[in-house]
Short mmCIF file of C-alpha atoms and ligand atoms in Angstrom, two decimals:
data_model
loop_
_atom_site.label_atom_id
_atom_site.label_comp_id
_atom_site.label_asym_id
_atom_site.label_seq_id
_atom_site.Cartn_x
_atom_site.Cartn_y
_atom_site.Cartn_z
CA MET A 773 -116.54 -62.68 -71.16
CA GLU A 774 -112.96 -61.03 -70.74
CA SER A 775 -111.63 -59.62 -73.97
CA LEU A 776 -109.37 -61.84 -75.67
CA HIS A 777 -105.69 -60.31 -76.29
CA LEU A 778 -104.28 -60.97 -79.55
CA LEU A 779 -100.74 -60.19 -80.95
CA PHE A 780 -100.80 -60.19 -84.88
CA ALA A 781 -97.29 -60.44 -86.00
CA THR A 782 -96.72 -59.70 -89.70
CA SER A 783 -94.07 -58.33 -92.24
CA GLU A 784 -96.21 -55.69 -93.79
CA VAL A 785 -99.42 -53.99 -93.06
CA PHE A 786 -101.63 -51.55 -95.26
CA PRO A 787 -101.41 -48.46 -95.45
CA LEU A 788 -97.88 -48.37 -93.70
CA ILE A 789 -96.13 -50.73 -96.02
CA LYS A 790 -97.20 -53.02 -98.71
CA THR A 791 -95.99 -55.26 -101.41
CA GLY A 792 -99.03 -57.72 -101.66
CA GLY A 793 -102.18 -59.13 -100.19
CA LEU A 794 -100.67 -59.88 -96.73
CA ALA A 795 -100.64 -56.09 -96.08
CA ASP A 796 -104.29 -55.88 -96.99
CA VAL A 797 -105.25 -58.83 -94.84
CA SER A 798 -103.00 -57.45 -91.98
CA GLY A 799 -104.72 -53.94 -92.28
CA ALA A 800 -108.17 -55.30 -92.19
CA LEU A 801 -108.49 -58.62 -90.32
CA PRO A 802 -107.11 -57.27 -86.79
CA ALA A 803 -109.42 -54.20 -87.07
CA ALA A 804 -112.48 -56.55 -87.93
CA LEU A 805 -111.40 -58.66 -84.86
CA ALA A 806 -111.28 -55.41 -82.78
CA ARG A 807 -114.79 -54.72 -83.93
CA LEU A 808 -115.85 -58.10 -82.40
CA GLY A 809 -114.21 -56.97 -79.04
CA VAL A 810 -110.85 -58.45 -79.42
CA ASP A 811 -107.83 -56.42 -78.09
CA ALA A 812 -105.70 -56.76 -81.03
CA THR A 813 -102.07 -55.31 -81.29
CA LEU A 814 -100.05 -55.54 -84.58
CA LEU A 815 -96.35 -56.25 -84.38
CA LEU A 816 -94.39 -55.12 -87.49
CA PRO A 817 -90.66 -54.16 -88.22
CA ALA A 818 -89.66 -50.55 -88.07
CA TYR A 819 -89.12 -50.17 -91.84
CA ALA A 820 -87.83 -46.75 -92.96
CA ALA A 821 -91.38 -46.07 -94.65
CA VAL A 822 -93.17 -47.13 -91.59
CA LEU A 823 -91.00 -44.60 -89.26
CA ASP A 824 -91.83 -42.03 -91.87
CA SER A 825 -95.53 -42.53 -91.51
CA ALA A 826 -96.39 -44.03 -88.36
CA GLY A 827 -97.02 -40.80 -86.36
CA SER A 828 -96.07 -40.47 -82.83
CA LEU A 829 -94.11 -43.43 -81.18
CA GLN A 830 -92.76 -44.15 -77.78
CA GLN A 831 -90.05 -46.45 -76.70
CA ILE A 832 -91.37 -49.10 -74.40
CA ALA A 833 -88.22 -51.54 -74.24
CA ARG A 834 -84.57 -51.57 -75.30
CA LEU A 835 -82.62 -54.72 -75.60
CA ASP A 836 -78.96 -55.67 -76.37
CA LEU A 837 -79.35 -58.97 -77.80
CA PRO A 838 -75.93 -60.90 -78.31
CA GLN A 839 -76.80 -62.11 -81.91
CA HIS A 840 -78.46 -58.75 -83.12
CA GLY A 841 -77.14 -55.81 -80.94
CA ASP A 842 -79.25 -53.06 -79.98
CA VAL A 843 -82.97 -53.32 -80.45
CA ARG A 844 -85.87 -51.11 -79.55
CA LEU A 845 -89.41 -51.76 -79.07
CA LEU A 846 -91.59 -48.70 -80.06
CA GLN A 847 -95.36 -48.35 -79.47
CA GLY A 848 -97.78 -46.36 -81.76
CA ARG A 849 -101.02 -46.68 -83.41
CA LEU A 850 -102.03 -47.43 -87.00
CA PRO A 851 -104.17 -44.69 -88.75
CA ASP A 852 -107.28 -46.46 -87.91
CA GLY A 853 -106.33 -46.28 -84.01
CA LEU A 854 -105.17 -50.08 -83.60
CA PRO A 855 -102.32 -50.48 -81.20
CA LEU A 856 -98.89 -51.03 -82.98
CA LEU A 857 -95.63 -52.27 -81.79
CA LEU A 858 -92.44 -51.89 -84.02
CA VAL A 859 -89.15 -53.69 -83.77
CA ASP A 860 -86.65 -51.05 -84.46
CA HIS A 861 -83.27 -52.12 -85.46
CA ALA A 862 -81.69 -49.53 -87.66
CA GLY A 863 -79.15 -51.83 -89.52
CA TYR A 864 -81.91 -54.61 -90.38
CA TYR A 865 -84.88 -52.34 -91.34
CA GLN A 866 -84.07 -48.88 -92.22
CA ARG A 867 -83.03 -49.25 -95.83
CA ALA A 868 -84.41 -48.03 -99.11
CA GLY A 869 -86.45 -50.52 -101.12
CA ASN A 870 -88.82 -53.27 -100.48
CA PRO A 871 -89.12 -55.31 -97.02
CA TYR A 872 -87.59 -58.34 -98.70
CA LEU A 873 -85.69 -57.39 -101.71
CA GLY A 874 -82.94 -54.74 -102.41
CA ALA A 875 -82.96 -52.56 -105.60
CA ASP A 876 -81.37 -55.18 -107.60
CA GLY A 877 -84.30 -57.50 -107.23
CA HIS A 878 -82.41 -60.02 -105.01
CA ASP A 879 -83.27 -61.14 -101.54
CA TRP A 880 -81.64 -58.97 -98.87
CA PRO A 881 -78.73 -61.34 -97.87
CA ASP A 882 -79.44 -60.91 -94.07
CA ASN A 883 -83.27 -61.95 -94.42
CA ALA A 884 -82.71 -64.84 -91.93
CA LEU A 885 -81.40 -62.37 -89.12
CA ARG A 886 -84.06 -59.75 -90.11
CA PHE A 887 -86.91 -61.97 -89.74
CA GLY A 888 -85.41 -64.08 -87.07
CA LEU A 889 -85.35 -60.70 -84.93
CA LEU A 890 -88.85 -60.31 -85.79
CA SER A 891 -89.96 -63.79 -84.83
CA GLN A 892 -87.94 -63.63 -81.62
CA MET A 893 -89.53 -60.38 -80.57
CA ALA A 894 -93.04 -61.91 -81.22
CA ALA A 895 -92.07 -64.81 -79.11
CA TRP A 896 -90.78 -62.71 -76.33
CA LEU A 897 -93.92 -60.35 -76.29
CA ALA A 898 -96.03 -63.55 -76.09
CA GLY A 899 -93.98 -65.41 -73.70
CA GLU A 900 -93.44 -65.63 -69.92
CA GLN A 901 -91.20 -62.57 -69.70
CA SER A 902 -93.50 -60.47 -71.79
CA PRO A 903 -92.95 -56.70 -71.32
CA LEU A 904 -96.67 -56.01 -72.09
CA PRO A 905 -99.04 -55.25 -69.16
CA ARG A 906 -100.82 -58.21 -69.98
CA ARG A 907 -99.31 -61.05 -72.00
CA PRO A 908 -101.32 -61.91 -75.27
CA ASP A 909 -103.64 -64.81 -75.12
CA VAL A 910 -103.14 -65.59 -78.84
CA LEU A 911 -99.88 -65.09 -81.01
CA HIS A 912 -100.98 -65.06 -84.56
CA CYS A 913 -98.19 -65.55 -87.17
CA ASN A 914 -98.31 -64.73 -90.76
CA ASP A 915 -96.04 -66.27 -93.44
CA TRP A 916 -92.41 -67.33 -93.09
CA GLN A 917 -91.29 -63.97 -91.84
CA THR A 918 -92.92 -64.70 -88.51
CA ALA A 919 -92.79 -68.42 -88.48
CA LEU A 920 -89.91 -68.91 -86.02
CA ALA A 921 -91.89 -67.55 -83.25
CA PRO A 922 -93.77 -70.72 -82.30
CA ALA A 923 -90.28 -72.42 -82.50
CA TYR A 924 -88.60 -69.98 -79.83
CA LEU A 925 -91.74 -70.51 -77.67
CA HIS A 926 -91.61 -74.03 -77.95
CA PHE A 927 -87.81 -74.36 -76.95
CA TYR A 928 -87.45 -71.55 -74.54
CA ASP A 929 -90.82 -70.78 -72.70
CA ARG A 930 -93.26 -72.46 -70.49
CA ALA A 931 -96.14 -70.32 -70.03
CA HIS A 932 -96.87 -68.92 -73.25
CA ALA A 933 -99.78 -67.59 -75.56
CA ALA A 934 -101.55 -69.94 -77.89
CA THR A 935 -100.33 -69.78 -81.28
CA VAL A 936 -101.75 -69.58 -84.72
CA MET A 937 -99.71 -69.90 -88.03
CA THR A 938 -101.44 -68.61 -91.14
CA ILE A 939 -99.99 -69.66 -94.54
CA HIS A 940 -100.58 -66.81 -96.95
CA ASN A 941 -98.21 -68.47 -99.76
CA LEU A 942 -96.54 -71.75 -99.30
CA ALA A 943 -94.26 -70.96 -102.26
CA TYR A 944 -92.31 -68.68 -99.99
CA GLN A 945 -90.73 -70.62 -97.05
CA GLY A 946 -87.80 -68.62 -95.71
CA VAL A 947 -84.99 -71.51 -96.35
CA PHE A 948 -81.67 -70.64 -95.34
CA PRO A 949 -78.42 -72.47 -94.87
CA PRO A 950 -78.29 -74.37 -91.37
CA THR A 951 -75.16 -72.24 -90.32
CA VAL A 952 -77.79 -69.47 -89.40
CA LEU A 953 -79.03 -71.57 -86.48
CA GLY A 954 -76.34 -70.20 -84.03
CA ALA A 955 -77.13 -66.68 -85.30
CA LEU A 956 -80.47 -67.03 -84.63
CA ASN A 957 -80.19 -68.32 -81.19
CA LEU A 958 -81.92 -71.61 -81.89
CA PRO A 959 -80.83 -74.95 -80.00
CA GLN A 960 -78.94 -77.48 -82.15
CA GLU A 961 -81.53 -80.13 -81.12
CA SER A 962 -84.28 -78.19 -83.05
CA PHE A 963 -82.59 -79.19 -86.21
CA HIS A 964 -83.79 -82.49 -87.19
CA LEU A 965 -86.44 -83.87 -89.58
CA GLU A 966 -89.39 -83.32 -87.21
CA GLY A 967 -88.18 -79.84 -86.37
CA LEU A 968 -86.79 -76.96 -88.57
CA GLU A 969 -84.75 -79.10 -91.06
CA PHE A 970 -85.79 -79.04 -94.71
CA HIS A 971 -83.76 -80.99 -96.96
CA GLY A 972 -80.48 -80.13 -95.07
CA MET A 973 -81.52 -76.47 -94.58
CA LEU A 974 -83.17 -74.45 -92.11
CA SER A 975 -86.74 -73.51 -92.82
CA PHE A 976 -88.66 -70.88 -90.97
CA LEU A 977 -92.11 -71.70 -92.34
CA LYS A 978 -91.67 -75.37 -91.37
CA ALA A 979 -91.01 -74.23 -87.68
CA GLY A 980 -94.17 -72.45 -87.75
CA LEU A 981 -96.05 -75.58 -89.10
CA VAL A 982 -94.48 -77.85 -86.64
CA TYR A 983 -94.83 -75.81 -83.51
CA SER A 984 -97.85 -73.71 -83.73
CA ASP A 985 -100.99 -74.98 -82.19
CA ARG A 986 -103.38 -74.20 -85.11
CA ILE A 987 -102.48 -73.75 -88.92
CA THR A 988 -104.89 -71.69 -91.13
CA THR A 989 -104.65 -70.80 -94.73
CA VAL A 990 -106.57 -68.19 -96.68
CA SER A 991 -109.13 -70.30 -98.58
CA PRO A 992 -110.76 -73.75 -98.26
CA SER A 993 -109.67 -74.95 -101.55
CA TYR A 994 -105.93 -73.96 -100.97
CA ALA A 995 -106.21 -75.85 -97.50
CA ARG A 996 -106.92 -78.87 -99.50
CA GLU A 997 -104.58 -78.23 -102.43
CA ILE A 998 -101.39 -77.85 -99.97
CA GLN A 999 -101.87 -81.25 -98.68
CA GLN A 1000 -100.68 -82.87 -102.11
CA GLU A 1001 -98.07 -82.31 -104.60
CA PRO A 1002 -97.30 -79.94 -106.47
CA LEU A 1003 -98.85 -77.17 -104.11
CA GLY A 1004 -97.44 -78.65 -100.93
CA PHE A 1005 -94.06 -77.42 -102.16
CA GLY A 1006 -92.43 -80.41 -100.20
CA LEU A 1007 -94.40 -79.70 -97.16
CA GLN A 1008 -97.62 -81.69 -98.16
CA GLY A 1009 -96.67 -84.71 -95.79
CA LEU A 1010 -96.49 -82.45 -92.83
CA LEU A 1011 -99.69 -80.59 -93.71
CA ARG A 1012 -101.55 -83.80 -93.95
CA HIS A 1013 -100.07 -85.13 -90.83
CA ARG A 1014 -101.46 -81.92 -89.03
CA ARG A 1015 -104.63 -81.88 -91.06
CA ASP A 1016 -106.78 -81.90 -87.80
CA VAL A 1017 -105.60 -78.42 -86.92
CA LEU A 1018 -105.21 -77.00 -90.32
CA THR A 1019 -108.32 -75.06 -91.63
CA GLY A 1020 -109.11 -72.67 -94.61
CA ILE A 1021 -110.47 -69.56 -93.73
CA LEU A 1022 -111.22 -67.20 -96.82
CA ASN A 1023 -109.92 -63.85 -96.82
CA GLY A 1024 -112.44 -60.94 -96.85
CA ILE A 1025 -111.62 -57.60 -98.37
CA ASP A 1026 -111.79 -54.02 -96.74
CA THR A 1027 -115.11 -52.84 -98.02
CA GLU A 1028 -114.52 -49.03 -96.99
CA GLU A 1029 -111.17 -48.91 -98.77
CA TRP A 1030 -112.71 -50.90 -101.83
CA ASN A 1031 -116.05 -49.24 -102.32
CA PRO A 1032 -116.98 -47.75 -105.78
CA ALA A 1033 -119.63 -45.86 -104.28
CA ALA A 1034 -117.22 -43.63 -102.28
CA ASP A 1035 -113.64 -44.24 -103.55
CA THR A 1036 -111.97 -40.94 -103.79
CA ARG A 1037 -109.17 -42.22 -106.01
CA LEU A 1038 -111.70 -42.85 -108.89
CA TRP A 1039 -112.52 -40.29 -111.65
CA ALA A 1040 -116.36 -40.92 -110.94
CA THR A 1041 -118.03 -43.01 -108.17
CA TYR A 1042 -120.97 -45.27 -108.88
CA ASP A 1043 -122.87 -48.20 -107.64
CA ALA A 1044 -124.94 -51.14 -108.85
CA ALA A 1045 -127.99 -49.04 -109.27
CA ASN A 1046 -126.36 -46.55 -111.70
CA LEU A 1047 -123.30 -47.65 -113.50
CA ALA A 1048 -122.83 -44.42 -115.55
CA GLY A 1049 -119.77 -43.43 -113.38
CA LYS A 1050 -118.15 -46.83 -114.30
CA ALA A 1051 -118.24 -45.76 -118.21
CA ARG A 1052 -116.59 -42.47 -117.13
CA ASN A 1053 -113.66 -44.09 -115.31
CA LYS A 1054 -113.37 -46.46 -118.37
CA GLU A 1055 -112.84 -43.28 -120.74
CA ALA A 1056 -110.56 -41.77 -118.40
CA LEU A 1057 -108.62 -44.90 -117.97
CA GLN A 1058 -108.30 -45.33 -121.82
CA GLN A 1059 -107.08 -41.79 -122.08
CA THR A 1060 -104.51 -41.89 -119.21
CA MET A 1061 -103.04 -45.12 -120.65
CA GLY A 1062 -103.04 -43.94 -124.27
CA LEU A 1063 -105.69 -46.44 -125.50
CA ALA A 1064 -108.37 -45.72 -128.14
CA ILE A 1065 -111.46 -44.21 -126.47
CA GLU A 1066 -113.95 -46.78 -127.53
CA ALA A 1067 -116.98 -47.27 -125.10
CA ASN A 1068 -117.97 -50.65 -126.58
CA SER A 1069 -114.51 -52.35 -126.77
CA PRO A 1070 -114.11 -54.77 -123.89
CA LEU A 1071 -111.18 -53.80 -121.63
CA LEU A 1072 -109.24 -56.45 -120.13
CA ALA A 1073 -107.29 -55.63 -116.97
CA VAL A 1074 -104.40 -57.03 -114.79
CA VAL A 1075 -103.03 -55.56 -111.53
CA SER A 1076 -100.40 -58.11 -110.18
CA ARG A 1077 -97.03 -58.92 -108.93
CA ILE A 1078 -95.17 -60.24 -111.99
CA ALA A 1079 -94.29 -63.76 -110.78
CA PRO A 1080 -94.49 -67.13 -112.14
CA GLN A 1081 -97.43 -67.55 -109.78
CA LYS A 1082 -99.50 -65.15 -111.40
CA GLY A 1083 -99.40 -66.82 -114.85
CA LEU A 1084 -98.94 -63.70 -116.77
CA ASP A 1085 -96.67 -65.54 -119.30
CA VAL A 1086 -99.82 -67.28 -120.53
CA VAL A 1087 -101.52 -63.83 -121.02
CA ALA A 1088 -98.50 -62.79 -123.11
CA ASP A 1089 -98.93 -65.75 -125.14
CA ALA A 1090 -102.37 -65.11 -125.82
CA LEU A 1091 -102.33 -61.45 -125.93
CA PRO A 1092 -101.99 -60.82 -130.00
CA GLN A 1093 -105.01 -62.85 -130.47
CA LEU A 1094 -107.10 -61.34 -127.74
CA ILE A 1095 -106.41 -58.02 -129.42
CA GLN A 1096 -107.44 -59.35 -132.68
CA MET A 1097 -110.87 -60.58 -130.95
CA GLY A 1098 -111.40 -56.72 -130.23
CA PHE A 1099 -110.24 -56.62 -126.56
CA GLN A 1100 -108.35 -53.89 -125.22
CA PHE A 1101 -105.51 -54.61 -122.50
CA VAL A 1102 -104.04 -52.87 -119.51
CA LEU A 1103 -101.46 -54.15 -117.02
CA LEU A 1104 -100.21 -52.57 -113.88
CA GLY A 1105 -97.51 -54.67 -112.05
CA SER A 1106 -93.95 -55.12 -111.36
CA GLY A 1107 -91.66 -58.01 -110.66
CA GLU A 1108 -89.58 -60.47 -112.90
CA ARG A 1109 -87.61 -58.12 -115.30
CA ALA A 1110 -87.85 -60.45 -118.27
CA LEU A 1111 -91.55 -60.97 -118.34
CA GLU A 1112 -91.86 -57.19 -117.64
CA ARG A 1113 -90.05 -56.39 -120.65
CA ARG A 1114 -91.77 -58.95 -122.79
CA LEU A 1115 -95.18 -57.43 -121.92
CA ARG A 1116 -93.96 -54.09 -122.68
CA ASP A 1117 -92.73 -55.08 -125.99
CA LEU A 1118 -96.07 -56.74 -126.77
CA THR A 1119 -97.89 -53.65 -125.95
CA HIS A 1120 -95.60 -51.41 -128.11
CA ALA A 1121 -96.54 -53.64 -131.02
CA HIS A 1122 -100.12 -52.77 -130.46
CA PRO A 1123 -100.33 -49.09 -129.61
CA GLY A 1124 -103.89 -47.84 -128.72
CA ARG A 1125 -104.93 -51.34 -128.06
CA ALA A 1126 -102.79 -52.29 -125.09
CA ALA A 1127 -100.78 -50.63 -122.55
CA VAL A 1128 -98.59 -51.51 -119.51
CA HIS A 1129 -97.60 -49.57 -116.47
CA ILE A 1130 -94.58 -51.14 -114.75
CA GLY A 1131 -94.36 -50.07 -111.20
CA TYR A 1132 -96.52 -50.00 -107.88
CA ASP A 1133 -99.24 -47.44 -108.03
CA GLU A 1134 -102.13 -47.65 -105.37
CA THR A 1135 -104.32 -45.01 -106.85
CA LEU A 1136 -103.97 -46.49 -110.50
CA SER A 1137 -104.86 -49.92 -109.04
CA HIS A 1138 -108.23 -48.61 -107.94
CA ARG A 1139 -108.91 -46.76 -111.33
CA ILE A 1140 -108.23 -49.73 -113.23
CA GLU A 1141 -110.34 -51.84 -111.03
CA ALA A 1142 -113.17 -49.43 -111.80
CA GLY A 1143 -112.37 -48.51 -115.37
CA ALA A 1144 -111.97 -52.16 -116.91
CA ASP A 1145 -114.77 -54.41 -117.83
CA VAL A 1146 -112.94 -57.83 -117.34
CA PHE A 1147 -110.27 -58.38 -114.85
CA LEU A 1148 -107.52 -61.37 -115.52
CA MET A 1149 -106.24 -63.72 -112.98
CA PRO A 1150 -104.74 -66.59 -114.61
CA SER A 1151 -102.79 -67.83 -111.55
CA ARG A 1152 -100.98 -71.09 -111.41
CA PHE A 1153 -102.03 -71.15 -107.92
CA GLU A 1154 -103.60 -68.68 -105.52
CA PRO A 1155 -103.98 -69.26 -101.85
CA CYS A 1156 -106.85 -66.67 -101.83
CA GLY A 1157 -106.39 -63.71 -104.08
CA LEU A 1158 -107.93 -60.41 -103.37
CA ASN A 1159 -108.27 -58.85 -106.78
CA GLN A 1160 -110.95 -61.02 -108.04
CA MET A 1161 -113.10 -59.73 -105.03
CA TYR A 1162 -112.04 -56.10 -105.70
CA SER A 1163 -113.15 -56.65 -109.25
CA GLN A 1164 -116.54 -58.10 -108.40
CA ARG A 1165 -117.20 -55.11 -105.91
CA TYR A 1166 -116.39 -52.77 -108.92
CA GLY A 1167 -118.58 -54.66 -111.39
CA THR A 1168 -115.41 -55.72 -113.44
CA LEU A 1169 -116.07 -59.39 -114.04
CA PRO A 1170 -113.14 -61.64 -113.10
CA VAL A 1171 -111.63 -64.24 -115.55
CA VAL A 1172 -109.63 -66.79 -113.40
CA ALA A 1173 -107.84 -69.88 -113.24
CA PRO A 1174 -109.47 -72.97 -111.49
CA THR A 1175 -107.23 -72.85 -108.36
CA GLY A 1176 -107.36 -72.05 -104.74
CA GLY A 1177 -109.16 -69.04 -103.57
CA LEU A 1178 -110.30 -68.18 -107.03
CA LEU A 1179 -112.43 -71.19 -107.11
CA ASP A 1180 -113.98 -70.13 -103.83
CA THR A 1181 -114.97 -66.67 -104.60
CA VAL A 1182 -116.07 -66.63 -108.39
CA THR A 1183 -119.18 -68.05 -109.70
CA ASP A 1184 -118.64 -69.20 -113.17
CA ALA A 1185 -120.82 -68.23 -115.80
CA THR A 1186 -122.28 -71.60 -116.70
CA ALA A 1187 -125.86 -71.88 -118.20
CA ALA A 1188 -127.47 -72.84 -115.12
CA ARG A 1189 -125.84 -70.06 -113.09
CA LEU A 1190 -126.47 -67.43 -115.70
CA ALA A 1191 -130.17 -68.22 -115.48
CA SER A 1192 -130.13 -68.16 -111.67
CA ARG A 1193 -128.59 -64.97 -111.79
CA GLU A 1194 -125.67 -66.13 -109.47
CA ALA A 1195 -122.75 -65.91 -112.02
CA THR A 1196 -120.20 -63.46 -111.42
CA GLY A 1197 -117.28 -64.28 -113.44
CA PHE A 1198 -115.55 -66.89 -115.58
CA VAL A 1199 -113.40 -69.76 -114.39
CA LEU A 1200 -111.01 -71.28 -117.04
CA GLU A 1201 -111.19 -74.99 -117.69
CA ARG A 1202 -107.30 -74.96 -117.46
CA LEU A 1203 -104.50 -72.82 -117.70
CA ASP A 1204 -103.12 -72.25 -121.11
CA ALA A 1205 -103.55 -69.69 -123.80
CA GLY A 1206 -105.97 -71.87 -125.78
CA ALA A 1207 -108.27 -72.06 -122.56
CA LEU A 1208 -107.84 -68.20 -122.16
CA ARG A 1209 -108.71 -67.45 -125.87
CA SER A 1210 -111.86 -69.84 -125.69
CA THR A 1211 -113.12 -68.54 -122.38
CA LEU A 1212 -112.51 -65.01 -123.66
CA ALA A 1213 -114.57 -65.86 -126.77
CA ARG A 1214 -117.50 -66.58 -124.32
CA VAL A 1215 -116.72 -63.33 -122.53
CA ASN A 1216 -116.97 -61.47 -125.61
CA GLU A 1217 -120.42 -62.78 -126.52
CA LEU A 1218 -121.83 -62.37 -123.23
CA TYR A 1219 -120.43 -58.58 -123.25
CA ARG A 1220 -122.32 -57.94 -126.35
CA ASN A 1221 -125.44 -58.84 -124.67
CA LYS A 1222 -125.85 -55.74 -122.45
CA GLU A 1223 -128.73 -57.08 -120.35
CA ALA A 1224 -126.90 -60.33 -119.49
CA TRP A 1225 -123.48 -58.60 -118.64
CA LEU A 1226 -125.40 -55.99 -116.50
CA ARG A 1227 -126.97 -58.87 -114.40
CA MET A 1228 -123.81 -60.37 -113.84
CA GLN A 1229 -122.20 -56.87 -112.82
CA ARG A 1230 -125.15 -56.58 -110.23
CA ALA A 1231 -124.59 -59.99 -108.93
CA ALA A 1232 -120.91 -59.45 -108.77
CA MET A 1233 -121.42 -56.12 -106.94
CA GLY A 1234 -123.87 -57.58 -104.51
CA ARG A 1235 -121.60 -60.27 -103.05
CA ASP A 1236 -120.72 -59.76 -99.58
CA PHE A 1237 -116.79 -60.11 -99.39
CA GLY A 1238 -116.65 -58.25 -96.18
CA TRP A 1239 -114.21 -59.15 -93.24
CA ALA A 1240 -117.09 -59.28 -90.56
CA ALA A 1241 -118.10 -63.13 -91.13
CA ARG A 1242 -114.43 -63.97 -91.75
CA ALA A 1243 -113.26 -62.30 -88.56
CA GLU A 1244 -116.06 -64.40 -86.56
CA GLU A 1245 -114.35 -67.62 -87.98
CA TYR A 1246 -110.97 -66.54 -86.61
CA LEU A 1247 -112.44 -65.47 -83.35
CA ALA A 1248 -114.16 -69.00 -82.99
CA LEU A 1249 -110.92 -70.63 -83.78
CA TYR A 1250 -109.05 -68.57 -81.19
CA ARG A 1251 -111.80 -69.41 -78.33
CA ASN A 1252 -111.79 -72.94 -79.56
CA LEU A 1253 -108.01 -73.19 -78.90
CA LEU A 1254 -107.92 -71.37 -75.69
CA ALA A 1255 -110.80 -73.56 -74.18
CA ARG A 1256 -108.56 -76.55 -74.98
CA GLN A 1257 -105.56 -75.34 -73.22
P1 ADP B 302 -100.60 -61.39 -103.76
O1 ADP B 302 -100.56 -61.16 -102.39
O2 ADP B 302 -100.19 -62.90 -104.13
O3 ADP B 302 -99.69 -60.53 -104.69
P2 ADP B 302 -103.31 -60.78 -103.82
O4 ADP B 302 -104.54 -60.72 -104.88
O5 ADP B 302 -103.69 -61.21 -102.64
O6 ADP B 302 -101.97 -61.41 -104.51
O7 ADP B 302 -103.09 -59.16 -103.48
C1 ADP B 302 -102.45 -58.31 -104.27
C2 ADP B 302 -102.65 -56.93 -103.74
O8 ADP B 302 -101.59 -56.11 -104.10
C3 ADP B 302 -103.96 -56.34 -104.11
O9 ADP B 302 -104.41 -55.38 -103.39
C4 ADP B 302 -103.30 -55.72 -105.61
O10 ADP B 302 -104.17 -54.38 -105.94
C5 ADP B 302 -101.91 -54.96 -105.04
N1 ADP B 302 -101.27 -54.94 -106.03
C6 ADP B 302 -100.29 -55.86 -106.73
N2 ADP B 302 -99.49 -55.23 -107.81
C7 ADP B 302 -99.73 -54.04 -107.55
C8 ADP B 302 -99.08 -52.86 -108.08
N3 ADP B 302 -98.35 -52.98 -109.20
N4 ADP B 302 -99.74 -51.76 -108.04
C9 ADP B 302 -100.71 -51.40 -107.03
N5 ADP B 302 -101.20 -52.39 -106.38
C10 ADP B 302 -100.75 -53.78 -106.54
C1 GLC B 303 -100.44 -64.32 -100.67
C2 GLC B 303 -101.37 -64.98 -101.91
C3 GLC B 303 -102.62 -64.41 -102.11
C4 GLC B 303 -103.43 -64.11 -100.87
C5 GLC B 303 -102.53 -63.13 -100.09
C6 GLC B 303 -103.11 -62.57 -98.69
O1 GLC B 303 -99.66 -63.35 -101.15
O2 GLC B 303 -100.45 -65.15 -102.94
O3 GLC B 303 -103.55 -65.34 -102.88
O4 GLC B 303 -104.52 -63.44 -101.20
O5 GLC B 303 -101.40 -63.76 -99.41
O6 GLC B 303 -103.51 -63.74 -97.96
#
């Protein structure tokens, strides 16, 4: 069979630029598809950080777009060898800070133009006028930042690639005043209830959901949840309407990047047969974070964006009591300033028992996964979530809220699952400080039973969260889509 040409359009990719799980998925899924024989190319904005680390780049096209000005298309390779295309617009992408936010924590004011251009370039590459030697068969868009591409193709192009829209997080929709319509070169007739309009505003994500051939999201549970309130965030009706083309495909994890037996970021490596290295990581983590060095105190950890989605306010509510129960606590994260402050103040009140590191630190995130005993993910909603999978692979048992991908990836320690040796973590009954406390009392009890704990660690470490099987699911979806065209 001739190889399938895929253009994977995204706003972040590990290791070049990362703010969250989308980067991890963009860094691993196209590579896993390439291993299945797909000819995959990534499309990304040429952020300053990306230009610094992308290695040698070649200009393959230059455009003067009336709405955007001078735009160049650069070609290079990702560190793993995958072909990479960069949309280079100095004014839009070469700034200090995060891809989406300025240093003040607010969205960049020109995000509509910045990601409108990314979407428009994706559509151009996947359309009739594609400058590529071979037009892609499938354009795979990810989240709102690339979601206008299917609309551009719908309105301006006849013979174009099939389109897939993946929702990584429906809470972020890219909603802007309708006045940007002209600046984005979209036709006035696209602005109506069955098109791009969302309560009088223009919604990027809605465009992708209306005009793409297939919609996917990152877990089966989340695929169900977003068809209803409240997790549909206003788009539940549209998603229900398109449910025949909507599927949930669970994310995988990069099992080379996240492998406790070979992770060079760790203080010591280990595997399921011998967990001695894990104890060494715990001791070093306690020392680094200024916690009392106590091998037998259960160490709770969080690595997360600090956003309402993640439920860390509930952790803050419960923290003093958790510490009283004998837990130590470590958090790495950044985001909402007020909650960052609250968490920091709480840990100052409990020296030696709790510590936070506000910031973004890839190395420390691996070390925490390795050094902690228990990983907390009390998310209000979680499309998939990756850390609960990293945790299991590192023998750090996750405590998760009963939502989205967390439900699909963690096997709760019920009596039956403990007996059958399938249990790999703990699922809260509901999300509040009371439920967190009572579940952690259960965790504490099991932690004292060294044999039972080790059995759970081994079950967790033995789970296969690799991308290979997931990539097969995406490939089947692409093939099915192309067969129908
Ligand atoms: P989301 O994409 O909603 O933030 P995921 O669980 O899918 O949630 O992915 C989060 C990713 O970002 C994980 O790889 C996690 O380790 C990483 N991460 C989040 N915050 C930090 C941080 N402060 N430092 C390092 N890595 C972080
Ligand atoms: C989003 C979600 C997270 C998911 C990630 C990658 O950021 O919040 O649950 O794992 O995307 O798909």
